[in-house]
Tab-separated table of C-alpha atoms in Angstrom:
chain	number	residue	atom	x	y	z
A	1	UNK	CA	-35.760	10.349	-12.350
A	2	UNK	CA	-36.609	8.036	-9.507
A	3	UNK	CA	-34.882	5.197	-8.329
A	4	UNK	CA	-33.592	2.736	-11.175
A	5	UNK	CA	-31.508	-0.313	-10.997
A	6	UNK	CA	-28.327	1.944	-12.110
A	7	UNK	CA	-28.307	4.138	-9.189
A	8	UNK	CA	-30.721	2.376	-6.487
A	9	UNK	CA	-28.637	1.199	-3.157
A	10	UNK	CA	-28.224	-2.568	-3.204
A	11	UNK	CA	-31.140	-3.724	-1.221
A	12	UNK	CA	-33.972	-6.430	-1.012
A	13	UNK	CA	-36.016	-4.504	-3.891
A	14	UNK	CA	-32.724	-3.760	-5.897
A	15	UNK	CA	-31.860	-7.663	-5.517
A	16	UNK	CA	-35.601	-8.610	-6.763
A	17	UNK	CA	-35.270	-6.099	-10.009
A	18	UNK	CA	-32.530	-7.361	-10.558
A	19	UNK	CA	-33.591	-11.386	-10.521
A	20	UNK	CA	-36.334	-10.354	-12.878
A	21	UNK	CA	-33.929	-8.463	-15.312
A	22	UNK	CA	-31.789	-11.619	-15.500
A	23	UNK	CA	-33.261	-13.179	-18.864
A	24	UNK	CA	-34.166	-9.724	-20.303
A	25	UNK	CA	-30.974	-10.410	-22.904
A	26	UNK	CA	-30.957	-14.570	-22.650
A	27	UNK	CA	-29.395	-15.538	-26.058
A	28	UNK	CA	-33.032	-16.376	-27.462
A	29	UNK	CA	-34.437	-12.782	-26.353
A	30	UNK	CA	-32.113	-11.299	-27.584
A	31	UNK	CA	-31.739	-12.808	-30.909
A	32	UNK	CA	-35.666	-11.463	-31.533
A	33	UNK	CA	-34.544	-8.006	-30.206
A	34	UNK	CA	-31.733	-7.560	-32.934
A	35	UNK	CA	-34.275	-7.830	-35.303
A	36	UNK	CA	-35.125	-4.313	-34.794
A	37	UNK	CA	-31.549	-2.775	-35.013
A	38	UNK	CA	-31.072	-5.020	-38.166
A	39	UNK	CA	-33.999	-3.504	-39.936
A	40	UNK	CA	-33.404	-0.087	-39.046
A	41	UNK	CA	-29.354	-0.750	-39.869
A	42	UNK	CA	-30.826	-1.449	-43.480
A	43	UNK	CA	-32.837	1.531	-43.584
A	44	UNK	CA	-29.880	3.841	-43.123
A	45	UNK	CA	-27.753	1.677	-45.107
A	46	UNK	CA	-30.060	1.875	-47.954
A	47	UNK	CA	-30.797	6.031	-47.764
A	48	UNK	CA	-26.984	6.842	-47.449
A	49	UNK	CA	-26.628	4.830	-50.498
A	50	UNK	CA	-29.096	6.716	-52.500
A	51	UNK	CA	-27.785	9.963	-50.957
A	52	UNK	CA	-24.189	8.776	-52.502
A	53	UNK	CA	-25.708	7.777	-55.751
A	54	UNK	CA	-27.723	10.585	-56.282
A	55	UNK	CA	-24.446	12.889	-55.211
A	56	UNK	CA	-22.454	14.332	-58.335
A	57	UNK	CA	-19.086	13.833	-55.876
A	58	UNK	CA	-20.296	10.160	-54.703
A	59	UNK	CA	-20.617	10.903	-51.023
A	60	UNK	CA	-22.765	11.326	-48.579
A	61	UNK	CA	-21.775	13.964	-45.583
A	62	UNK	CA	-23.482	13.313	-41.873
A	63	UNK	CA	-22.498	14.327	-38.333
A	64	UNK	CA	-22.204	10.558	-36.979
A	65	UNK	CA	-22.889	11.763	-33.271
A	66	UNK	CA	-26.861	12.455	-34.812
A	67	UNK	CA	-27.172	9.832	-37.306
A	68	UNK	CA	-25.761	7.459	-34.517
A	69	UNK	CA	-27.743	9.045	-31.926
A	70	UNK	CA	-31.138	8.568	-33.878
A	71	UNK	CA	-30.687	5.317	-35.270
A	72	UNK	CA	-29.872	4.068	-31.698
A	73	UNK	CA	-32.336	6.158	-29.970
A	74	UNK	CA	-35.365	4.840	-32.355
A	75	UNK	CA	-34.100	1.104	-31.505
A	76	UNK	CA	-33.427	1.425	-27.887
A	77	UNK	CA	-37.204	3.257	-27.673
A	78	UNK	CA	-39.021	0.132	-29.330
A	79	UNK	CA	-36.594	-2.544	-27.896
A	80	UNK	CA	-38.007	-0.820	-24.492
A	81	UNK	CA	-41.267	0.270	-25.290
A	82	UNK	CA	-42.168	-2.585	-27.718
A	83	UNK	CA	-43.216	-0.065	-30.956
A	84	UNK	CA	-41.457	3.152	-32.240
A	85	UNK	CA	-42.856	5.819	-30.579
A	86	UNK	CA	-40.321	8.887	-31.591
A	87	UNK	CA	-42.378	10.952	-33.178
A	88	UNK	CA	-44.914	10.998	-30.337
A	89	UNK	CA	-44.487	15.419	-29.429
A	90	UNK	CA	-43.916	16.240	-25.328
A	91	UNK	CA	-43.720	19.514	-24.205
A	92	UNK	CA	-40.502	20.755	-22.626
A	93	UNK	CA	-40.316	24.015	-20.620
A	94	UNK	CA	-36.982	25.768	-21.391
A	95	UNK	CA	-35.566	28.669	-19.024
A	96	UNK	CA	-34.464	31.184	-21.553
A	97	UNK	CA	-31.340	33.876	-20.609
A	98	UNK	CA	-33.786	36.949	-20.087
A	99	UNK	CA	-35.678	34.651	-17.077
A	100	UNK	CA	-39.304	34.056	-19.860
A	101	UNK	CA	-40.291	30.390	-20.387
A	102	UNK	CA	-40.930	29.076	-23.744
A	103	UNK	CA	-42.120	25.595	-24.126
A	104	UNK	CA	-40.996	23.206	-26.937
A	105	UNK	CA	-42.356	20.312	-27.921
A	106	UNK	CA	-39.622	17.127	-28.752
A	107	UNK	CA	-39.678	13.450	-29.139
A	108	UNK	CA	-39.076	11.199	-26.354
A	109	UNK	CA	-35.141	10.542	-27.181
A	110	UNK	CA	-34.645	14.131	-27.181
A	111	UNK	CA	-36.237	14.613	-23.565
A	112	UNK	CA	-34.914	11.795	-22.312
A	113	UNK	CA	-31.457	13.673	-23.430
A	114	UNK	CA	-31.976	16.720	-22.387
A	115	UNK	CA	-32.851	15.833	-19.106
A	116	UNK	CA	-29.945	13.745	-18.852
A	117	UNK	CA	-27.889	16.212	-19.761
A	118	UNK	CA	-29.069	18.898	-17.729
A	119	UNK	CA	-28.877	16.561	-14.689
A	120	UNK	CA	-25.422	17.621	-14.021
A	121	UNK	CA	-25.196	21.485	-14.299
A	122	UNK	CA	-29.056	21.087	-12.036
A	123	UNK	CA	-27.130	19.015	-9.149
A	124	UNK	CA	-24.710	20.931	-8.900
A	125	UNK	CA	-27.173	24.151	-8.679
A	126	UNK	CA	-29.219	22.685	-5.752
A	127	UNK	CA	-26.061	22.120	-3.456
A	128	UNK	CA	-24.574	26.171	-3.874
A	129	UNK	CA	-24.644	27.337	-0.467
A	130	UNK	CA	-23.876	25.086	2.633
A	131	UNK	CA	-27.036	24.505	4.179
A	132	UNK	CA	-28.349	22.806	0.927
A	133	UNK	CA	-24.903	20.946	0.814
A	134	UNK	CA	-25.716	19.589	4.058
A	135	UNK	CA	-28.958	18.887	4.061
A	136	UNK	CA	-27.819	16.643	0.963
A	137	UNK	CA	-25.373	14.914	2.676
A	138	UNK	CA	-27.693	14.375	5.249
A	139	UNK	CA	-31.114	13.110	3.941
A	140	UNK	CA	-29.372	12.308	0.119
A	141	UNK	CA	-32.096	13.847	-1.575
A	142	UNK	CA	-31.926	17.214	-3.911
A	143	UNK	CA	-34.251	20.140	-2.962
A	144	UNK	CA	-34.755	22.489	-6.349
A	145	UNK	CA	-34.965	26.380	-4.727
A	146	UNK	CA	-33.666	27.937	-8.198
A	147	UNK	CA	-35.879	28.824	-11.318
A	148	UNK	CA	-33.564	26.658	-13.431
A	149	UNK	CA	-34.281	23.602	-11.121
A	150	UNK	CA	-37.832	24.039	-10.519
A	151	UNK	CA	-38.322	23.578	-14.442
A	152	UNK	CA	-35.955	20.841	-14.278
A	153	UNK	CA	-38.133	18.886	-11.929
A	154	UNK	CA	-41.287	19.984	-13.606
A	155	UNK	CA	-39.206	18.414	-16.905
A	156	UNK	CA	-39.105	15.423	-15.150
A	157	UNK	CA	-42.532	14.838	-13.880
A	158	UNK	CA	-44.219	15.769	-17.713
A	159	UNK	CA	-41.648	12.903	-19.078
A	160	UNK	CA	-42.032	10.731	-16.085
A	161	UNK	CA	-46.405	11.141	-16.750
A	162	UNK	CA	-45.333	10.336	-20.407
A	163	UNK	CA	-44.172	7.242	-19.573
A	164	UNK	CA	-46.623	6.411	-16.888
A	165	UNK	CA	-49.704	7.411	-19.376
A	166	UNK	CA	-48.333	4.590	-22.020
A	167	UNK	CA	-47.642	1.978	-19.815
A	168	UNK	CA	-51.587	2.400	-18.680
A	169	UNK	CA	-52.402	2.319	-22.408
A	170	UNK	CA	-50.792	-1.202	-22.404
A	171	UNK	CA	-52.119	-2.405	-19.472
A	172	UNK	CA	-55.686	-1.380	-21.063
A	173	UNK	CA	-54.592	-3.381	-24.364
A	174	UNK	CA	-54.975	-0.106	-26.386
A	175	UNK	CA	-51.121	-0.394	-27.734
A	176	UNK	CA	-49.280	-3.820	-28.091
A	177	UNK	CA	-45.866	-4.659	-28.519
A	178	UNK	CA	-44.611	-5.012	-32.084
A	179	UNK	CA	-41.090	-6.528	-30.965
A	180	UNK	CA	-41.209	-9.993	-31.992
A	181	UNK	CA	-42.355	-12.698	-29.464
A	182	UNK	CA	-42.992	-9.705	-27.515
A	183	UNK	CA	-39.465	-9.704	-26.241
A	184	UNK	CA	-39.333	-5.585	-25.134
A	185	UNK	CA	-38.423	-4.445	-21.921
A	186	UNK	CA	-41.938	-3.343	-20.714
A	187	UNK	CA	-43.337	-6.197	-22.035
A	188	UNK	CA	-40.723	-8.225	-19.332
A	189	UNK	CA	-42.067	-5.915	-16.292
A	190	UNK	CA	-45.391	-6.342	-16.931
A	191	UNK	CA	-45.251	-10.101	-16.244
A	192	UNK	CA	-43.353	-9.194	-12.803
A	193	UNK	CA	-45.635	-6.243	-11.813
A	194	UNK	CA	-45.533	-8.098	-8.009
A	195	UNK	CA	-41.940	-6.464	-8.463
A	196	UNK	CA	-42.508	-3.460	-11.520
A	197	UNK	CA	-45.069	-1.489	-9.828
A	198	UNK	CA	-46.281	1.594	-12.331
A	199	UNK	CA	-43.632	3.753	-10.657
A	200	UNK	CA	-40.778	1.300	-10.781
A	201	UNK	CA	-41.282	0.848	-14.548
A	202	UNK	CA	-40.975	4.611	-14.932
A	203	UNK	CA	-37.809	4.569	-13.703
A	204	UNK	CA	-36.561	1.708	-15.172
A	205	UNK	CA	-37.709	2.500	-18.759
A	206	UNK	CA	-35.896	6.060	-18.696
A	207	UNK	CA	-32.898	5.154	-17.245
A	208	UNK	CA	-32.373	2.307	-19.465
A	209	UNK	CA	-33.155	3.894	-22.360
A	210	UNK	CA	-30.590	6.458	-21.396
A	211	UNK	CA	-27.632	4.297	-20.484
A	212	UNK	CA	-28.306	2.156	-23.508
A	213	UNK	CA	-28.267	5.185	-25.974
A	214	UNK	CA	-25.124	6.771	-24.678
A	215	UNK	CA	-23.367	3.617	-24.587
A	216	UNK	CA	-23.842	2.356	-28.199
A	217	UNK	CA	-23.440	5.865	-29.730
A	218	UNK	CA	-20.469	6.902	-28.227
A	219	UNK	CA	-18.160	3.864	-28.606
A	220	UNK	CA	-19.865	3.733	-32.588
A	221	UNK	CA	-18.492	7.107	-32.737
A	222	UNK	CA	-15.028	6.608	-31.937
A	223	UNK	CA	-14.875	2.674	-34.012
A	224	UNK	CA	-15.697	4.865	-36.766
A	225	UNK	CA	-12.859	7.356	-36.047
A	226	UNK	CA	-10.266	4.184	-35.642
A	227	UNK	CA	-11.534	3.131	-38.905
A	228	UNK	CA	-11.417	6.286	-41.184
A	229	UNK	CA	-7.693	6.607	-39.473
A	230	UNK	CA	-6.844	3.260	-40.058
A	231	UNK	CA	-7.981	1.657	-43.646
A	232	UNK	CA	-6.111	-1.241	-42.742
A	233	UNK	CA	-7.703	-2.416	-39.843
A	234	UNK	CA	-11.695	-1.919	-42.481
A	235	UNK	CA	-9.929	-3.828	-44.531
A	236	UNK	CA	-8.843	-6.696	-41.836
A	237	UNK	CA	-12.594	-6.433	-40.568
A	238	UNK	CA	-14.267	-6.962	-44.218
A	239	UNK	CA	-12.175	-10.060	-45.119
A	240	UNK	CA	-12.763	-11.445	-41.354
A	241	UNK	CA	-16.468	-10.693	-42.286
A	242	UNK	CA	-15.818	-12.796	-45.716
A	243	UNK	CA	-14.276	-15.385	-44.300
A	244	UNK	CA	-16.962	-15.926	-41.433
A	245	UNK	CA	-19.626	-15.919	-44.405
A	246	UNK	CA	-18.132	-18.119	-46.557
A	247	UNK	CA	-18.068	-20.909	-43.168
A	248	UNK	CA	-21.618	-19.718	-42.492
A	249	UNK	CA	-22.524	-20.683	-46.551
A	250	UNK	CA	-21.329	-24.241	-46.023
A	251	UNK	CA	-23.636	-24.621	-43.446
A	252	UNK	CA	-26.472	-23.225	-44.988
A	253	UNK	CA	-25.944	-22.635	-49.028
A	254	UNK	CA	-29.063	-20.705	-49.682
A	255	UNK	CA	-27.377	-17.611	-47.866
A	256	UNK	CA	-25.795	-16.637	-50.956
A	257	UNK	CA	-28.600	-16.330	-53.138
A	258	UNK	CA	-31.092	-14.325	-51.146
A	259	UNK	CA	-30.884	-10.245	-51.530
A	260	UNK	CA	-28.936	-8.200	-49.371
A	261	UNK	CA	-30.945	-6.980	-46.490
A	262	UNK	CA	-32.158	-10.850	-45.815
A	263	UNK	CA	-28.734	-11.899	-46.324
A	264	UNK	CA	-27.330	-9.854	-43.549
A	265	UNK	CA	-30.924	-10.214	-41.389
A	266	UNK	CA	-30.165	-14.262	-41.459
A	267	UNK	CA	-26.213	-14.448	-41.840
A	268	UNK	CA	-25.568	-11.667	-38.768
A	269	UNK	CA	-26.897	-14.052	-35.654
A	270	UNK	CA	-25.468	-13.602	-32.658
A	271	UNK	CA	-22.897	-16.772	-32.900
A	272	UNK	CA	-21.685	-15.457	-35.898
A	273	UNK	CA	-20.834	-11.884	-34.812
A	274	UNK	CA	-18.978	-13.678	-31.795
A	275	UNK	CA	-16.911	-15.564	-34.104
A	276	UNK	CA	-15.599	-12.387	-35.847
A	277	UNK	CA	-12.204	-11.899	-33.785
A	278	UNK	CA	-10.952	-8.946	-35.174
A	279	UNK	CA	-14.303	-6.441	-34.853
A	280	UNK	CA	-14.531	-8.205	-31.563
A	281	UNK	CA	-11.156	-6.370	-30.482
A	282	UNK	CA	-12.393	-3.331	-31.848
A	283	UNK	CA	-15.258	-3.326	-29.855
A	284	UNK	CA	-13.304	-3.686	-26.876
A	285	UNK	CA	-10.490	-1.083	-27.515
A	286	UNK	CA	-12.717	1.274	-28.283
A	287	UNK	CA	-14.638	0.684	-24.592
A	288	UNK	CA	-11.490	0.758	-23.216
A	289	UNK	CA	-10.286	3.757	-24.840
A	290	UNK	CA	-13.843	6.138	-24.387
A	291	UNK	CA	-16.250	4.200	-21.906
A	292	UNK	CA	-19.694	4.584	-21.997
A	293	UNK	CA	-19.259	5.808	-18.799
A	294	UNK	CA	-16.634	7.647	-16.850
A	295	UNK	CA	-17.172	6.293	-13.150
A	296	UNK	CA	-19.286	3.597	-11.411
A	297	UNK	CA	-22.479	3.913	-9.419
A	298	UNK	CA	-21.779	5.727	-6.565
A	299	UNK	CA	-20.311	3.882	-3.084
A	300	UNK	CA	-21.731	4.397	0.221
A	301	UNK	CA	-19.344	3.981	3.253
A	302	UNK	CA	-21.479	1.950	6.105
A	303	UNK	CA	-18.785	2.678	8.239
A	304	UNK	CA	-15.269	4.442	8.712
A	305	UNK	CA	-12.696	2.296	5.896
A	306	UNK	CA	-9.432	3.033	4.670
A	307	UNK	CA	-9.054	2.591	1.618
A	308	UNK	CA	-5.519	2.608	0.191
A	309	UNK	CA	-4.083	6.733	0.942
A	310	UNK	CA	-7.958	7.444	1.505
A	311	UNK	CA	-10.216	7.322	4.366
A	312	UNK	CA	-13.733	7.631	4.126
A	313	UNK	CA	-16.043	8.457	6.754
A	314	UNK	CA	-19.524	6.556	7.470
A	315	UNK	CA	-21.913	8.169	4.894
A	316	UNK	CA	-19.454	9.506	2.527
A	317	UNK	CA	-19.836	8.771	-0.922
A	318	UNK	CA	-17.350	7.432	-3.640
A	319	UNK	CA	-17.163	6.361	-7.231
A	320	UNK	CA	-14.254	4.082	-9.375
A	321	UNK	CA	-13.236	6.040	-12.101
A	322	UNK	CA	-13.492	3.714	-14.841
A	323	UNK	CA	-11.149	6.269	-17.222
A	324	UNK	CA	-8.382	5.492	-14.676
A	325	UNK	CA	-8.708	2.040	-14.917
A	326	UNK	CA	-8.563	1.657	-18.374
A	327	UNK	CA	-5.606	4.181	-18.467
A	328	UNK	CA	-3.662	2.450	-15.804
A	329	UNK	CA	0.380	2.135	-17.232
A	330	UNK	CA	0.335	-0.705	-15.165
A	331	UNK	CA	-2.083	-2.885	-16.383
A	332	UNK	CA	-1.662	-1.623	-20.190
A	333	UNK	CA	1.209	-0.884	-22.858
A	334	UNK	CA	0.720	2.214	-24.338
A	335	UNK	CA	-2.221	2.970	-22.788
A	336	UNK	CA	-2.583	6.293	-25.207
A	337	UNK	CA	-2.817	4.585	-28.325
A	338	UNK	CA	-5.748	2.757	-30.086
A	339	UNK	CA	-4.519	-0.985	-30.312
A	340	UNK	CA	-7.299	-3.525	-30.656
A	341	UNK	CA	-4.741	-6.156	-30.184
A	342	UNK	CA	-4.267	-6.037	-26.866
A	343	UNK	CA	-6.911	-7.927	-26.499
A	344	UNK	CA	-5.547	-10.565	-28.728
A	345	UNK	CA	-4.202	-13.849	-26.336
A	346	UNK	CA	-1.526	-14.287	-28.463
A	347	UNK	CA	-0.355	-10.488	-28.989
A	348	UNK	CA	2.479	-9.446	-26.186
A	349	UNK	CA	0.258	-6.420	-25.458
A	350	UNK	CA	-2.219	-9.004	-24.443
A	351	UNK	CA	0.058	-8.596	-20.754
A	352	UNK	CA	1.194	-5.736	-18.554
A	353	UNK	CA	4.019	-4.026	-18.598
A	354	UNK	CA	5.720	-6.461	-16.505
A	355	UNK	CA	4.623	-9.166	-18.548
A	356	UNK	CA	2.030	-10.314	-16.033
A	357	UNK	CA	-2.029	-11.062	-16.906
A	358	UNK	CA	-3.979	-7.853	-16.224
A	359	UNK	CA	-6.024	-7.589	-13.252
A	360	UNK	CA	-9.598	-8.608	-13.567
A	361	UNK	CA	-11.380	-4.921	-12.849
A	362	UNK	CA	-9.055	-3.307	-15.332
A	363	UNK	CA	-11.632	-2.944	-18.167
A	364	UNK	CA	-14.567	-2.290	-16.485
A	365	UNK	CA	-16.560	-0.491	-19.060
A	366	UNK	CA	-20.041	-1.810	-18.189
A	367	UNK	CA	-18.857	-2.221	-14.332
A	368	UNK	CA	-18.192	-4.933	-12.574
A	369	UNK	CA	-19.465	-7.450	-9.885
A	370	UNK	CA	-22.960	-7.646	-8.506
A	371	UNK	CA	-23.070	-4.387	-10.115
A	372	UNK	CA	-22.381	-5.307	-13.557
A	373	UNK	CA	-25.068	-3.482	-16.416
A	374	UNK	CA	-27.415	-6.100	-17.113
A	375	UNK	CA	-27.585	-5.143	-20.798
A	376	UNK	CA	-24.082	-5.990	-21.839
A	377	UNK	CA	-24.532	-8.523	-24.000
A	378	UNK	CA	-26.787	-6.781	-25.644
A	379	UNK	CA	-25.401	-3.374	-26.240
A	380	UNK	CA	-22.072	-5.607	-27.445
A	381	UNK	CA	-24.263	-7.122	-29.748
A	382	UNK	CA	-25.779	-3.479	-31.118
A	383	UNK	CA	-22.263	-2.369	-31.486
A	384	UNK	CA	-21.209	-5.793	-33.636
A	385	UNK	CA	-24.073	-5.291	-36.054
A	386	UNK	CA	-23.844	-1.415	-36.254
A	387	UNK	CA	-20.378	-1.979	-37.602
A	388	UNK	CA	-20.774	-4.647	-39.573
A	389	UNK	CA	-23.445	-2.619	-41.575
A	390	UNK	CA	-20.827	0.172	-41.740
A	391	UNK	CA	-17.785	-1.578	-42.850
A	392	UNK	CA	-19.520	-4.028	-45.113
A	393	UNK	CA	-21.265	-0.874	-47.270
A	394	UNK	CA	-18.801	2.476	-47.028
A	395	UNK	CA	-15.858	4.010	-47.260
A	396	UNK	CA	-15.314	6.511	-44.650
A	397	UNK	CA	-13.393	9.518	-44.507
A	398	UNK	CA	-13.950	12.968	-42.318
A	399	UNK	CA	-14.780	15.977	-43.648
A	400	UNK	CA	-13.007	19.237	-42.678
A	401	UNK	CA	-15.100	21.846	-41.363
A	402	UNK	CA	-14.635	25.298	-42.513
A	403	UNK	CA	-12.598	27.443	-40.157
């Protein structure tokens, strides 16, 4: 999937991307950007409630990983692409078990998923056998030999022409952005194109969408576990939520009397959601307790190190493993239970074990340093609003599935 920020080595180009990401998610880009998730929040909000009152039992039965993954997916593709453009058909080849090719035809999210997920099992595929493991170690780059990997790769290139084909359509002015103040990510490259050539925005554009998709759905996923477990800690996060409103209402009185959806458009800005303690710690606990992702970009030795027991040699690669961090027993108390306030300055679990402040780089779950994923603030902010909408509107409660 080319070279994007995530994975590119730390060079000139990778510092100039970089410099022009900066103010992607600057407070007032950002604030325009939520608009979307907002909106499409209400949307589900509003079916799920007619689903429920419609219901003769009063409920309303999803699989949260795909209602999370599509209401994420549809606002990550027009934060990115600057209008909705799911339901735009590509054609994926899949290798069936019998060796035929059939070819599908999916939205964008799904590709962009598939291919992502396929990545792993593909990798692994080109390095069987030594002379493709060295010839990896050697030149870094994979070389597709099997059937499974060649329609991998040609995968890639149909999504990657995708991509390419619409960003030409905006250059041309046939498609515009519909993301107010034309805040979207390809909208911010194509002011920097002396740095976002064609090919570079290909790159960046899938891989963000990617990492930004995972990241939000999985950590929605388990808040809404902790929450269905614990009706105590919904309960803490809808009077927090009150309280926070009723502040927000002496500032600006006319927030009471407007209807919901504009209620919660205007009342859930980005200060507010930052004053709300408790989700806050949510938020976090659940990072800490299933990352978005399980290691960091990958590490290049420049030279023999030693690094603790280890020893890498010049050109070896290595990765932190972010699960170990935030599992550490010595930077967190009962590290195998969900406790949101460990976070909490004034909570003894805020400390080690020994009583000490935690290291810096223990929760790491957007990385750390130079390295750090530039759209932090906002997924934080997409996870904030996504549970707001949730806790203000449902009770939740897992089904069983029949055994």
């Amino acid at each position: 999937m080319g070279d994007p920020l995530l994975v590119c080595a730390t060079n000139d180009l990778w510092k100039q991307k970089r410099k022009a990401c900066s103010h992607a998610f600057y407070k007032e880009r950002m604030t325009m950007m939520l608009e979307t998730l907002k909106d499409l929040c209400m949307e589900m909000v509003e079916k799920i409630t007619d689903e429920i009152e419609s219901s003769a039992e009063s409920v309303s039965v999803h699989n949260v990983g795909a209602l999370f993954e599509q209401l994420f997916s549809r606002n990550i593709i027009t934060v990115s692409f600057g209008e909705d453009i799911t339901d735009i058909p590509i054609p994926y080849k899949v290798l069936n078990d019998d060796g035929s090719i059939t070819t599908e035809h999916i939205s964008i999210s799904a590709y962009i998923s598939r291919v992502g997920y396929e990545s792993v099992p593909v990798f692994f595929d080109s390095l069987k056998g030594s002379m493709w493991n060295k010839l990896f170690r050697k030149t870094h780059k994979i070389y597709h030999v099997t059937p499974r990997g060649q329609i991998y790769e040609e995968n890639c290139r149909t999504l990657r022409a995708f991509i390419f084909d619409y960003v030409q359509k905006r250059k041309r002015g046939e498609v515009t952005s519909k993301v107010a103040g034309q805040t979207d990510i390809l909208s911010l490259m194509l002011a920097n194109q002396q740095v976002f050539t064609d090919e570079v925005i290909v790159d960046e554009m899938a891989d963000f969408f990617a990492a930004a998709t995972e990241t939000t759905q999985y950590t929605t996923q388990t808040i809404v576990s902790y929450l269905e477990k614990c009706p105590a800690s919904l309960a803490r996060i809808r009077a927090e939520f009150e309280s926070v409103f009723e502040t927000a209402c002496e500032e600006e009185p006319a927030l009471k009397g407007l209807p919901r959806r504009e209620m919660m458009r205007r009342f859930l800005s980005v200060d507010n959601l930052n004053d709300m303690d408790f989700l806050n710690r949510v938020i976090c606990e659940a990072l800490r307790w299933q990352a978005p992702v399980g290691g960091s970009s990958n590490f290049l030795a420049q030279a023999d190190i030693q690094l603790g027991k280890y020893k890498l040699l010049k050109g070896d690669g290595a990765q932190v493993m972010i699960y170990g961090l935030h599992f550490n027993s010595t930077q967190w108390q009962r590290p195998h239970e969900f406790l949101p306030e460990r976070f909490d300055p004034k909570s003894p679990l805020f400390l080690t074990p020994a009583g000490k402040k935690r290291h810096p780089m223990s929760f790491v779950p957007f990385s750390g340093g130079s390295r750090v994923c530039f759209g932090k603030t906002f997924a934080e902010a997409n996870l904030r609003i996504v549970t707001t909408h949730l806790s203000q509107h449902f009770e939740i409660s897992h089904q069983e599935k029949a055994r």
